[in-house]
CSV table of C-alpha atoms in Angstrom, one decimal:
chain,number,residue,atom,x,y,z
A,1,UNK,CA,123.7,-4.1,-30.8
A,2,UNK,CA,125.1,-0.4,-29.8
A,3,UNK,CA,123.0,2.5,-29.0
A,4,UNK,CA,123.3,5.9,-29.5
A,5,UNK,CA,121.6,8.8,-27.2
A,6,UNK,CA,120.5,12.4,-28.2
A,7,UNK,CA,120.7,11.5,-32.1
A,8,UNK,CA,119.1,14.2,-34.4
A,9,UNK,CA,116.7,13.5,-37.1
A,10,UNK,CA,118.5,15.4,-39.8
A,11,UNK,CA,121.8,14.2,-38.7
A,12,UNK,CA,120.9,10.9,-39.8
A,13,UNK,CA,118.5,11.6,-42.6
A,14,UNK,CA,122.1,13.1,-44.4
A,15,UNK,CA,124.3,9.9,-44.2
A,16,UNK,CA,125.1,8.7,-47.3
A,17,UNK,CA,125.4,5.0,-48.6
A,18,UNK,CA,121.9,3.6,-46.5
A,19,UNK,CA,119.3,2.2,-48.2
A,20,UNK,CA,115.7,3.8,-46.7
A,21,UNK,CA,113.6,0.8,-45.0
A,22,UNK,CA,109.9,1.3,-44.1
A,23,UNK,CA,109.0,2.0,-40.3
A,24,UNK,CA,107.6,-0.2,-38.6
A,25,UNK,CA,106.0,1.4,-35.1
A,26,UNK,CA,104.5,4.6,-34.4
A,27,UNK,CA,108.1,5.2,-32.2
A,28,UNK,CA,110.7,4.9,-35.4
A,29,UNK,CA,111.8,8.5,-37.2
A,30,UNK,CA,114.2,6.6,-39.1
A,31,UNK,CA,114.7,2.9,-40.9
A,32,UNK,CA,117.7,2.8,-42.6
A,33,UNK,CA,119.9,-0.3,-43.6
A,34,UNK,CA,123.2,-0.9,-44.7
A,35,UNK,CA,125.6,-4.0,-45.2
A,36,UNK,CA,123.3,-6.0,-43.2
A,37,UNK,CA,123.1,-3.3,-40.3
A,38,UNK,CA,119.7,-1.6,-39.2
A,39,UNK,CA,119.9,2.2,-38.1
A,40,UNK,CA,116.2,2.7,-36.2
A,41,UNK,CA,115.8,6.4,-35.0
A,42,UNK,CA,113.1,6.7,-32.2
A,43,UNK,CA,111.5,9.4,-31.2
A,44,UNK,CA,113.3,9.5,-28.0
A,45,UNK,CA,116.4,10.5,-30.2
A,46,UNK,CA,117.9,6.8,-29.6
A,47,UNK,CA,119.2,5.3,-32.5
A,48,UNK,CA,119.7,1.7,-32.5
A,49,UNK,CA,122.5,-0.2,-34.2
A,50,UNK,CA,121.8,-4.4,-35.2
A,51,UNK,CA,123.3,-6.5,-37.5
A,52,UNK,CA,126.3,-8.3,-37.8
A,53,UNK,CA,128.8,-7.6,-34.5
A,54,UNK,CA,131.5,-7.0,-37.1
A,55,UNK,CA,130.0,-4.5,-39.2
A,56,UNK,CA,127.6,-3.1,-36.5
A,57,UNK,CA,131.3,-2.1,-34.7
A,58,UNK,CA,132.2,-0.3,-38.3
A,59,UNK,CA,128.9,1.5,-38.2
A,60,UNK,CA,129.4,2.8,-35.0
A,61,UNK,CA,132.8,4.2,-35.4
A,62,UNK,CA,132.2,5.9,-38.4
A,63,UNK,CA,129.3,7.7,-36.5
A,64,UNK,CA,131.2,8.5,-33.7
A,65,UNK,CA,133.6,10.4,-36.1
A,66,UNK,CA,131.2,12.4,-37.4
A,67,UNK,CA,129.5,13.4,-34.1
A,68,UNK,CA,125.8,11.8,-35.2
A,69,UNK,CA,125.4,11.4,-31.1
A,70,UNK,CA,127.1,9.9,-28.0
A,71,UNK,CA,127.5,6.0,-28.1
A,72,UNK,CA,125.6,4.6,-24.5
A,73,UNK,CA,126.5,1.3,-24.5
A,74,UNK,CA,127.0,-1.8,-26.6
A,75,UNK,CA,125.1,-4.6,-26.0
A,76,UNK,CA,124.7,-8.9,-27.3
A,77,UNK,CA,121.9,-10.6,-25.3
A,78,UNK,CA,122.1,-14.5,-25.1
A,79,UNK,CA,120.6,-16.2,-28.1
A,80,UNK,CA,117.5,-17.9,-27.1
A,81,UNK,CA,114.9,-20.2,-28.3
A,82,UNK,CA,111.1,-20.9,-27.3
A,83,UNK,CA,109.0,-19.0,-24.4
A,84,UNK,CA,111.4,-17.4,-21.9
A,85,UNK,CA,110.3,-15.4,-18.7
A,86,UNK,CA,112.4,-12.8,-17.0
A,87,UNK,CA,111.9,-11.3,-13.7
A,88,UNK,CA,113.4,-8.5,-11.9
A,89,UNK,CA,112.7,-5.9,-8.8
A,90,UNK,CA,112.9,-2.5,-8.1
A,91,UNK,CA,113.1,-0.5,-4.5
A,92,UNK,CA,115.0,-3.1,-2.8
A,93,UNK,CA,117.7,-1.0,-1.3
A,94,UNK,CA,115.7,2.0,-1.2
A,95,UNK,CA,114.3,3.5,2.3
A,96,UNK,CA,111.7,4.6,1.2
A,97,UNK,CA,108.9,2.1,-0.6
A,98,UNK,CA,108.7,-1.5,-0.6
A,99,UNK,CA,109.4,-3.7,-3.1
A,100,UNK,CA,108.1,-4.3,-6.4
A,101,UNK,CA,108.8,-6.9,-8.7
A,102,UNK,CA,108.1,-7.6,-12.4
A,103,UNK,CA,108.3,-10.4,-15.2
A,104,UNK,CA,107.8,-10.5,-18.8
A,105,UNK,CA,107.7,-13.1,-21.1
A,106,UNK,CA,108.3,-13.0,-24.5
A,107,UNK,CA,108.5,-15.8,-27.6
A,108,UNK,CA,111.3,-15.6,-30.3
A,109,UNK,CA,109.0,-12.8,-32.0
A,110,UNK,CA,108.5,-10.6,-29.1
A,111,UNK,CA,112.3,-11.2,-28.3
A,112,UNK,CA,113.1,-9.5,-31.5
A,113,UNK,CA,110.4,-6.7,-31.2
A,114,UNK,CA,111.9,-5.8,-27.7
A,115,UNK,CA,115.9,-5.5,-28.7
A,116,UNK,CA,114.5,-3.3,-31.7
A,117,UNK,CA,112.8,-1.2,-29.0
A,118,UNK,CA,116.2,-0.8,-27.7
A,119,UNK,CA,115.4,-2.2,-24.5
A,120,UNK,CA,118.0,-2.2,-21.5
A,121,UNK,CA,119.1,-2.6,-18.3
A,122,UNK,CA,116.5,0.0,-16.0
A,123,UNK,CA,120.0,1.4,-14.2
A,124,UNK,CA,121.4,3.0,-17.2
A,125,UNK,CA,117.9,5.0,-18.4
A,126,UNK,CA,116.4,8.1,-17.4
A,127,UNK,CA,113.1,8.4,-15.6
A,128,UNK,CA,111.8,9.8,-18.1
A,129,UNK,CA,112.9,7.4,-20.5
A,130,UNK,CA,111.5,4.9,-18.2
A,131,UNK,CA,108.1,5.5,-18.6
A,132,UNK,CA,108.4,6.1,-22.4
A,133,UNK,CA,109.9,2.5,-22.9
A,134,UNK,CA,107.9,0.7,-20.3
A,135,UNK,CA,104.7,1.5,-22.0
A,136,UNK,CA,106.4,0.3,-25.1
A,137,UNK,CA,107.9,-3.2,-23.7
A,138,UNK,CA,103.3,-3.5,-22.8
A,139,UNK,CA,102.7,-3.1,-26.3
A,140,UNK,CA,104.3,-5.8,-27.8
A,141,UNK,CA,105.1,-8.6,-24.7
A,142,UNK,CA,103.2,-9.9,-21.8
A,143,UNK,CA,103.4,-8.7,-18.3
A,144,UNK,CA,103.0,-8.8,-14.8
A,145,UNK,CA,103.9,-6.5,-11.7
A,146,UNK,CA,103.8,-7.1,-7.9
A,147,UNK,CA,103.9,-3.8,-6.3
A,148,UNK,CA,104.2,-4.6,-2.2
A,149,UNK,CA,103.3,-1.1,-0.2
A,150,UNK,CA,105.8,0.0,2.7
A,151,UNK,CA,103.3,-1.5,5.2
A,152,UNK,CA,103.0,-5.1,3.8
A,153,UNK,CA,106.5,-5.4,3.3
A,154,UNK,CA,107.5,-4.4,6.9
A,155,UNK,CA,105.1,-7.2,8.0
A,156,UNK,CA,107.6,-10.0,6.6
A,157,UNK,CA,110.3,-8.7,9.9
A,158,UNK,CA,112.6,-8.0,7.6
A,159,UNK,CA,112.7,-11.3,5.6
A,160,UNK,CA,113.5,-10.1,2.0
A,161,UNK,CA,114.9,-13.1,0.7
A,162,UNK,CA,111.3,-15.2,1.1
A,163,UNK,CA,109.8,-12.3,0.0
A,164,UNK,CA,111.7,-12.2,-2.9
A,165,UNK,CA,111.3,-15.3,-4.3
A,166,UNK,CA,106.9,-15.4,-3.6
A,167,UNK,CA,106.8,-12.4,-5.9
A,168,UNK,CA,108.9,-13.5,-8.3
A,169,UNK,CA,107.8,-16.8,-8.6
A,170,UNK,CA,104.3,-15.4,-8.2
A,171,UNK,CA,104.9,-13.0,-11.5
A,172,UNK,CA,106.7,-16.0,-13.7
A,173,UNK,CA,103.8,-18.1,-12.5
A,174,UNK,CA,100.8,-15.6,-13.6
A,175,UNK,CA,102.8,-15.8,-17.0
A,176,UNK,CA,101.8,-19.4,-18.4
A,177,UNK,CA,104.5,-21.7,-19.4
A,178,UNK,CA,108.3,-20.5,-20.2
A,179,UNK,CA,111.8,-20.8,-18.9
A,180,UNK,CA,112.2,-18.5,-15.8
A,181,UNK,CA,115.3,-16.2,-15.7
A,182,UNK,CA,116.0,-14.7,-12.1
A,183,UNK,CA,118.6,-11.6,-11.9
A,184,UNK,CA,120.5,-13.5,-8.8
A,185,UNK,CA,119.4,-11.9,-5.5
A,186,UNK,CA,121.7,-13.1,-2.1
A,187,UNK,CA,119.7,-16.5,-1.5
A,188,UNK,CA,118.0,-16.5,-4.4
A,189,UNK,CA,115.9,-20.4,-5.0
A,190,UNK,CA,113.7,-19.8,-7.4
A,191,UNK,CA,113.5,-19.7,-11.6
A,192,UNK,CA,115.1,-22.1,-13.7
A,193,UNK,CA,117.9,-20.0,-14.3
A,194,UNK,CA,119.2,-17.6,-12.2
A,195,UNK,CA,122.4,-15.6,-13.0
A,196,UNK,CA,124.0,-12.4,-11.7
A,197,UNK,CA,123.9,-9.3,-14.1
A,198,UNK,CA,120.6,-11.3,-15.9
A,199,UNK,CA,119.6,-7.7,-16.9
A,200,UNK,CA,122.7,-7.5,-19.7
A,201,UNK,CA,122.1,-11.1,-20.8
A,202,UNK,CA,118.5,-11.8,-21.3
A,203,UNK,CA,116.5,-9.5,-23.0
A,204,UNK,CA,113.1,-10.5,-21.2
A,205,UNK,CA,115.1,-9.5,-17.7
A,206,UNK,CA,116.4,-6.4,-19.1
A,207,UNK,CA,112.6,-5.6,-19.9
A,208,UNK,CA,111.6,-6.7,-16.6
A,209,UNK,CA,113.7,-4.1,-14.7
A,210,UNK,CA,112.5,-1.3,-17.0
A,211,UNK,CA,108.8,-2.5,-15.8
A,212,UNK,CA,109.8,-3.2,-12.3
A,213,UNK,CA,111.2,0.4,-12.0
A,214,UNK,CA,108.2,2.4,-13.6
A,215,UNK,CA,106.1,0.9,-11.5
A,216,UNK,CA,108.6,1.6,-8.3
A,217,UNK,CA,108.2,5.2,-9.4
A,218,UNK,CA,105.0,5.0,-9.9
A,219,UNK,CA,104.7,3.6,-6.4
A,220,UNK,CA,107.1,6.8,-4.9
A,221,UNK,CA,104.7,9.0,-6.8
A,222,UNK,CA,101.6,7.8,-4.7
A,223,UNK,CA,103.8,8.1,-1.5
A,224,UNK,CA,104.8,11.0,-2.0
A,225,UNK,CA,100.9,12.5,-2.6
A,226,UNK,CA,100.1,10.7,0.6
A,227,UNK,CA,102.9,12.1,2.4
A,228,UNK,CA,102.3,15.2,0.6
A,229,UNK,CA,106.1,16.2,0.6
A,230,UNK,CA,108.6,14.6,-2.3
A,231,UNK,CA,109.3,10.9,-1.2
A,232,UNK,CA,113.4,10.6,-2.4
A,233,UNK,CA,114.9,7.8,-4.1
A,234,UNK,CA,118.1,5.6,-3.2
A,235,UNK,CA,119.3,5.7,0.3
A,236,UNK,CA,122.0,8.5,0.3
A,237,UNK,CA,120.0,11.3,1.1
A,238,UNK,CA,117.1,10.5,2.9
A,239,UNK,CA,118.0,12.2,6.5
A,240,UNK,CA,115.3,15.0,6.1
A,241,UNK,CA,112.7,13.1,4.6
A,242,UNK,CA,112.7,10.9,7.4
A,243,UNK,CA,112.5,14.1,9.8
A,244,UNK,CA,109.8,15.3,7.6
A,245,UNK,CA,108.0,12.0,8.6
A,246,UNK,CA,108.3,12.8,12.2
A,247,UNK,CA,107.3,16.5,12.2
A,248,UNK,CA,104.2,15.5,10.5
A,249,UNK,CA,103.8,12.6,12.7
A,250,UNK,CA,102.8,10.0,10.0
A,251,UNK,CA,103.9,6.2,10.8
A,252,UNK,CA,107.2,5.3,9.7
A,253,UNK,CA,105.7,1.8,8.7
A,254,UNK,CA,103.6,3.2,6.1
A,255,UNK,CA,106.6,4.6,4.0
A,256,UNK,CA,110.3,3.8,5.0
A,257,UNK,CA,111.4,-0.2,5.3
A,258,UNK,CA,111.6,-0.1,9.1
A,259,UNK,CA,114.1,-2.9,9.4
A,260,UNK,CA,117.3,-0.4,7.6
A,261,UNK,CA,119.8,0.4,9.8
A,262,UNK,CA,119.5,4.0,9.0
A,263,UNK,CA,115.8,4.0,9.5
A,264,UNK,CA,116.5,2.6,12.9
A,265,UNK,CA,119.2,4.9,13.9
A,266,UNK,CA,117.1,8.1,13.3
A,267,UNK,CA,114.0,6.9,15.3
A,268,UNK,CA,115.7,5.3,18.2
């Protein structure tokens, strides 16, 4: 599978040699077909490449040389069979927030329905894009989302690790029956599998993460409201939201993870 970003309609609507397939969601410009290779357009301007790894690679090239859009990434998810459940979290090395975690499970159908949504690893997507594809992933799998406030998750002393695994085995759990794929955390004891990078192997973890980080955004949203200046993202610049925190006098516990070192250095 290879994806292409910022693709325009009439770009693709001119290539020559594609046989015109009907759409099949509300999200698809475009369904054209070739030697076994699918071109979807969505909305979003993403144009997804499947088929054959041989002629999908063909495809791609000859749309690179004509400057149809800029090629993101190329991506071969594990072959799987039967029910599989993928979990991943968001907001973990983040000051500011808790911790959320998400799963998704999704049978050989769904499976299918979420690689033609294009669906990959949260790290590599826009916000914005976020949001658009999360709602998708709802609309044709099965989900579930743990979102743990500042305040709860500073009452585990720091513990991350058991944390981890209760809300990810929680969300698998709330799922029914399926084979549980963990993206590896340090310590990590639960799922059935779990494996490093999971994201860029399973396409249920991949999903997960895209669920797992809306709803961390959605989470820095309320916090910011409550705060009622902009909560940042990440840990690299988060000096002068944490002052902001003090001249307003609102309790550090309530929106920073206490136990960081750098959350510790500036209120010492």
């Amino acid at each position: 599978m290879v994806v292409f970003t910022n693709v325009k309609k009439e770009l693709i609507e001119k290539l020559q040699g594609f046989t015109k397939n009907e759409l099949k969601t509300v999200y698809e410009e475009v369904r054209l077909q070739k030697n076994g290779v699918v071109l979807i357009l969505y909305t979003s301007g993403k144009l997804l490449l499947q088929g054959e790894t041989e002629n999908v690679a063909k495809i791609a090239d000859q749309l690179q040389k004509l400057g149809i859009g800029e090629i993101t990434k190329t991506v071969s998810f594990k072959k799987e069979t039967g029910s599989i459940i993928g979990s991943d979290e968001s907001l973990k090395g983040d000051t500011f927030g808790g911790l959320v975690v998400a799963a998704v499970r999704a049978d050989e159908k769904e499976r299918k329905l979420l690689q033609e949504l294009g669906v990959a690893d949260s790290k590599k997507l826009r916000d914005t894009e976020i949001v658009k594809i999360a709602e998708r992933i709802r609309n044709v799998t099965t989900c579930h989302v743990k979102s743990i406030l500042p305040e709860e998750y500073n009452s585990f002393d720091g513990n991350v690790t058991l944390l981890l695994d209760k809300l990810h085995t929680e969300c698998a759990k709330s799922l029914g029956p399926g084979k549980h794929v963990v993206d590896k955390y340090p310590g990590c004891t639960v799922g059935d599998i779990s494996v490093e990078k999971a994201e860029s192997k399973y396409v249920e973890v991949a999903a997960a993460s895209i669920i797992a980080r809306e709803a961390a955004l959605r989470q820095i949203n309320y916090l910011s409201k409550v705060a009622g200046f902009p909560i940042p993202k990440g840990s690299t610049h988060v000096r002068l939201a944490l002052h902001e925190l003090e001249e307003r006098k609102l309790d550090p516990k309530k929106f920073v993870k206490v136990n960081f070192a750098n959350v510790k250095e500036f209120f010492q």
